[in-house]
Amino acid sequence: MAKLPLEGLTVVSLEQAVAAPFATRQLADLGARVIKVERDTGDFARGYDRKVHGMSSYFVWLNRGKESIVLDLKSVEGMRALKELVSRADVLVQNLAPGAVERLGLGPDDALALNPKLVHVSISGYGRGGSHEQKKAYDLLIQCEAGLLSVTGKPDAPAKVGVSIADIAAGMYAYTGVLTSLLHRATTGRGDVVEISMLEALGEWMSQPYFYAEYGGAPPVSSGAQHASIAPYGPFATADGTVFFGIQNEREWAAFCAEVLAQPGLSADPRFSTNTLRVENRPELHAAIDAVLGGQATDDAVARLDAANIANAQLRDMHGFSAHPQLVDRNRWRDVESPVGPVRSLIPPVTSREAGFRMGPVPGIGEHTAQILAELEESPEDASGVRRPA
């Protein structure tokens, strides 16, 4: 197997829950050695559920390919080991409570004084400084603060996104921030300090509705599964189910009217001739569509949409996603080892012609403690895999 892109790099992570583990798992997939520092009870995400043969679905998702070391950071010995790890690492990632890493003596300035080539990464709810710095931040709460709930659900029933999207956004920016800083270090020889707030990460993803509301005078209307600013775009009832489709331009609208609805003149109806007009007249638009699709079987409607080259989709649940024929056709599933046996997992979504990936085992609590502590007793030149920066 070819050398992995991040092989030879060591990441030490003081991580909990989702955001930081999501970032470091992707680094592990690319070959980095990720040393996950846990307390004796483990990352609390280990206890979120027990759906994967007794293990947490969150932990299995976020922690493959890592090594787990249990350290008592209230003890002299535990802190000595942690600081030795940081002194030899390339990257330190942390999402502890605000101020906690500074109290450990590993804030950005202290850590870079110990290891000038270190990339020091902090993920928090609201960022350093400001009135919200010390507020607790969980995914749903950040969805609220970033305005996401105002554009989901329906006007009388806002709905959270069904995955940890604020954590995922922050983890993605932490991951790309690490890669950027490593590139910078390669040319300058200097470490870096990287900060990501969940509010700002999710806020970036909320920029389109922000612009729409800031300069349009009114926020987008919560519209359930319908698109707030494009029509038709969303679910429509058929004779035996539901079909989802979306129209992106006037050419597609004309094709949809002619080939799916068999009403070519509808595309020129003055109520529907542009997207803006279709959005303004959405109830009448939907009534015209429902009158036709409501009499068609779902399979027939999908066949007509495909023939007209109109984007459409089935509404799948998680079992339907697991059996998705495209993922099977592209061989996107692999077994990952874990303390409870193999777990079927998606391979990383980025496919590279040159670079491979690694999907290592999910670690048990403290599984690698003895091995890592033994390495720290060796001289830096002899230690296997954990090294002092050059």
Coordinates of C-alpha atoms in Angstrom, one line a residue, residues 33-244:
R33 CA -1.3 8.8 14.3
V34 CA -4.1 10.2 16.5
I35 CA -3.6 9.7 20.3
K36 CA -6.9 10.3 22.0
V37 CA -6.5 11.3 25.6
E38 CA -9.3 10.1 27.8
R39 CA -10.2 10.1 31.5
D40 CA -10.8 6.7 33.1
T41 CA -14.6 6.9 32.3
G42 CA -13.8 7.7 28.7
D43 CA -15.1 10.2 26.2
F44 CA -18.7 10.7 27.2
A45 CA -19.8 10.0 23.6
R46 CA -19.0 6.4 24.5
G47 CA -22.2 6.4 26.5
Y48 CA -24.6 8.3 24.1
D49 CA -26.3 5.0 23.1
R50 CA -25.5 1.3 22.9
K51 CA -26.9 0.6 19.4
V52 CA -23.8 -0.9 17.8
H53 CA -23.6 -4.3 19.5
G54 CA -23.4 -2.4 22.8
M55 CA -21.2 0.4 21.7
S56 CA -22.2 4.0 21.0
S57 CA -23.1 4.8 17.3
Y58 CA -21.5 8.2 17.8
F59 CA -18.2 6.7 19.2
V60 CA -18.0 4.1 16.4
W61 CA -18.5 6.8 13.8
L62 CA -16.0 9.3 15.2
N63 CA -13.1 7.3 16.5
R64 CA -11.8 4.6 14.2
G65 CA -8.1 4.5 13.6
K66 CA -7.2 6.2 16.9
E67 CA -5.2 5.1 19.9
S68 CA -6.7 5.6 23.4
I69 CA -4.6 6.6 26.4
V70 CA -6.2 7.1 29.8
L71 CA -4.4 9.8 31.8
D72 CA -5.3 11.4 35.2
L73 CA -4.7 15.0 34.4
K74 CA -5.1 15.9 38.0
S75 CA -2.0 14.0 38.9
V76 CA 1.6 15.0 38.4
E77 CA 2.4 11.8 36.4
G78 CA -0.6 12.3 34.1
M79 CA 0.3 15.9 33.3
R80 CA 3.9 15.0 32.8
A81 CA 2.9 12.4 30.3
L82 CA 0.5 14.7 28.5
K83 CA 3.1 17.5 28.2
E84 CA 5.7 15.0 26.9
L85 CA 3.2 13.9 24.3
V86 CA 2.5 17.4 23.2
S87 CA 6.2 18.2 23.1
R88 CA 6.6 15.4 20.5
A89 CA 3.4 16.0 18.5
D90 CA 2.7 17.8 15.3
V91 CA -0.8 18.8 16.2
L92 CA -2.8 19.3 19.4
V93 CA -6.6 19.4 19.1
Q94 CA -8.9 20.3 22.0
N95 CA -12.5 21.0 22.6
L96 CA -12.5 21.2 26.4
A97 CA -14.6 23.7 28.3
P98 CA -13.5 27.4 27.8
G99 CA -10.3 28.0 29.8
A100 CA -9.6 24.4 30.6
V101 CA -6.7 23.9 28.3
E102 CA -5.0 27.1 29.8
R103 CA -5.5 25.7 33.3
L104 CA -3.7 22.6 32.2
G105 CA -0.7 24.8 31.1
L106 CA -1.3 23.9 27.5
G107 CA -2.9 27.1 26.1
P108 CA -1.6 28.3 22.8
D109 CA 1.3 30.3 24.1
D110 CA 2.5 27.7 26.6
A111 CA 2.1 24.8 24.2
L112 CA 4.1 26.6 21.4
A113 CA 6.8 27.6 23.9
L114 CA 7.1 23.8 24.6
N115 CA 6.9 22.9 21.0
P116 CA 7.4 25.8 18.5
K117 CA 6.3 23.6 15.5
L118 CA 3.1 22.6 17.0
V119 CA -0.3 23.3 15.3
H120 CA -2.5 24.1 18.3
V121 CA -6.3 23.8 17.4
S122 CA -9.1 24.8 19.7
I123 CA -12.8 24.2 19.0
S124 CA -15.4 26.0 21.1
G125 CA -19.0 27.0 21.0
Y126 CA -18.6 30.8 20.6
G127 CA -14.8 31.5 20.3
R128 CA -12.4 33.4 22.6
G129 CA -13.6 36.7 23.9
G130 CA -17.0 38.3 23.7
S131 CA -20.0 38.0 25.9
H132 CA -20.8 34.4 25.1
E133 CA -17.3 33.0 25.6
Q134 CA -18.2 31.1 28.7
K135 CA -21.6 29.8 27.6
K136 CA -22.1 26.1 27.3
A137 CA -22.7 25.2 23.7
Y138 CA -24.4 22.0 22.4
D139 CA -25.3 21.3 18.9
L140 CA -29.0 22.1 19.1
L141 CA -28.3 25.3 21.0
I142 CA -25.9 26.5 18.3
Q143 CA -28.5 25.6 15.6
C144 CA -30.8 28.0 17.5
E145 CA -28.2 30.8 17.9
A146 CA -27.2 30.6 14.2
G147 CA -30.8 30.9 13.0
L148 CA -30.9 27.5 11.5
L149 CA -34.2 26.5 13.2
S150 CA -35.8 29.7 11.7
V151 CA -35.4 28.2 8.2
T152 CA -36.3 24.5 9.0
G153 CA -39.5 22.9 9.8
K154 CA -42.7 24.9 9.3
P155 CA -43.6 28.4 10.5
D156 CA -45.6 27.0 13.5
A157 CA -43.1 24.1 14.2
P158 CA -39.4 24.8 13.8
A159 CA -37.3 21.7 13.6
K160 CA -33.7 20.9 14.3
V161 CA -31.5 19.2 11.7
G162 CA -31.5 15.5 12.5
V163 CA -27.7 15.2 12.7
S164 CA -25.1 17.2 14.7
I165 CA -24.6 19.7 12.0
A166 CA -23.0 22.5 14.1
D167 CA -20.5 20.0 15.5
I168 CA -19.9 18.6 12.0
A169 CA -19.4 22.1 10.6
A170 CA -16.8 23.0 13.3
G171 CA -15.1 19.6 12.8
M172 CA -14.8 20.2 9.1
Y173 CA -13.2 23.6 9.5
A174 CA -10.9 22.2 12.2
Y175 CA -9.8 19.5 9.8
T176 CA -9.2 21.8 6.9
G177 CA -7.5 24.3 9.2
V178 CA -5.0 21.7 10.4
L179 CA -4.2 20.8 6.8
T180 CA -3.7 24.5 5.9
S181 CA -1.4 25.0 8.9
L182 CA 0.6 22.0 8.1
L183 CA 1.2 23.3 4.6
H184 CA 2.2 26.7 6.1
R185 CA 4.6 25.0 8.5
A186 CA 6.2 23.1 5.7
T187 CA 7.3 26.4 4.1
T188 CA 8.0 28.5 7.2
G189 CA 9.0 25.9 9.8
R190 CA 6.6 27.6 12.3
G191 CA 3.7 26.2 14.2
D192 CA 0.3 27.8 14.3
V193 CA -2.7 28.6 16.5
V194 CA -6.1 27.7 15.0
E195 CA -9.4 28.5 16.5
I196 CA -12.9 27.5 15.4
S197 CA -16.2 28.4 16.9
M198 CA -19.3 26.3 16.3
L199 CA -21.4 29.5 15.9
E200 CA -19.1 30.9 13.2
A201 CA -18.7 27.6 11.4
L202 CA -22.5 27.0 11.2
G203 CA -22.9 30.7 10.5
E204 CA -20.9 30.3 7.3
W205 CA -23.3 27.7 6.2
M206 CA -26.2 30.0 7.0
S207 CA -24.9 32.8 4.7
Q208 CA -27.4 32.3 1.9
P209 CA -30.5 32.8 4.1
Y210 CA -28.6 35.7 5.9
F211 CA -28.1 37.5 2.6
Y212 CA -31.7 36.7 1.5
A213 CA -33.0 38.3 4.7
E214 CA -30.5 41.1 5.2
Y215 CA -30.9 42.5 1.7
G216 CA -34.4 41.2 0.8
G217 CA -36.2 42.8 3.8
A218 CA -37.7 39.6 5.1
P219 CA -36.4 36.2 6.2
P220 CA -37.1 33.1 4.1
V221 CA -40.3 31.4 5.1
S222 CA -39.9 28.0 6.8
S223 CA -41.3 25.6 4.3
G224 CA -40.8 22.1 5.6
A225 CA -39.3 19.9 2.8
Q226 CA -40.2 22.5 0.2
H227 CA -37.4 24.8 -0.9
A228 CA -37.9 28.3 0.5
S229 CA -36.8 30.2 -2.7
I230 CA -37.1 27.7 -5.6
A231 CA -40.4 26.2 -6.9
P232 CA -41.3 23.6 -7.6
Y233 CA -38.7 21.9 -5.4
G234 CA -39.7 19.3 -2.8
P235 CA -42.1 16.4 -2.2
F236 CA -45.3 15.8 -4.1
A237 CA -47.9 13.2 -3.5
T238 CA -48.5 10.5 -6.1
A239 CA -51.3 8.0 -6.3
D240 CA -49.4 5.5 -4.1
G241 CA -46.7 7.5 -2.4
T242 CA -44.4 10.5 -2.7
V243 CA -41.9 11.8 -5.2
F244 CA -39.3 14.5 -4.6

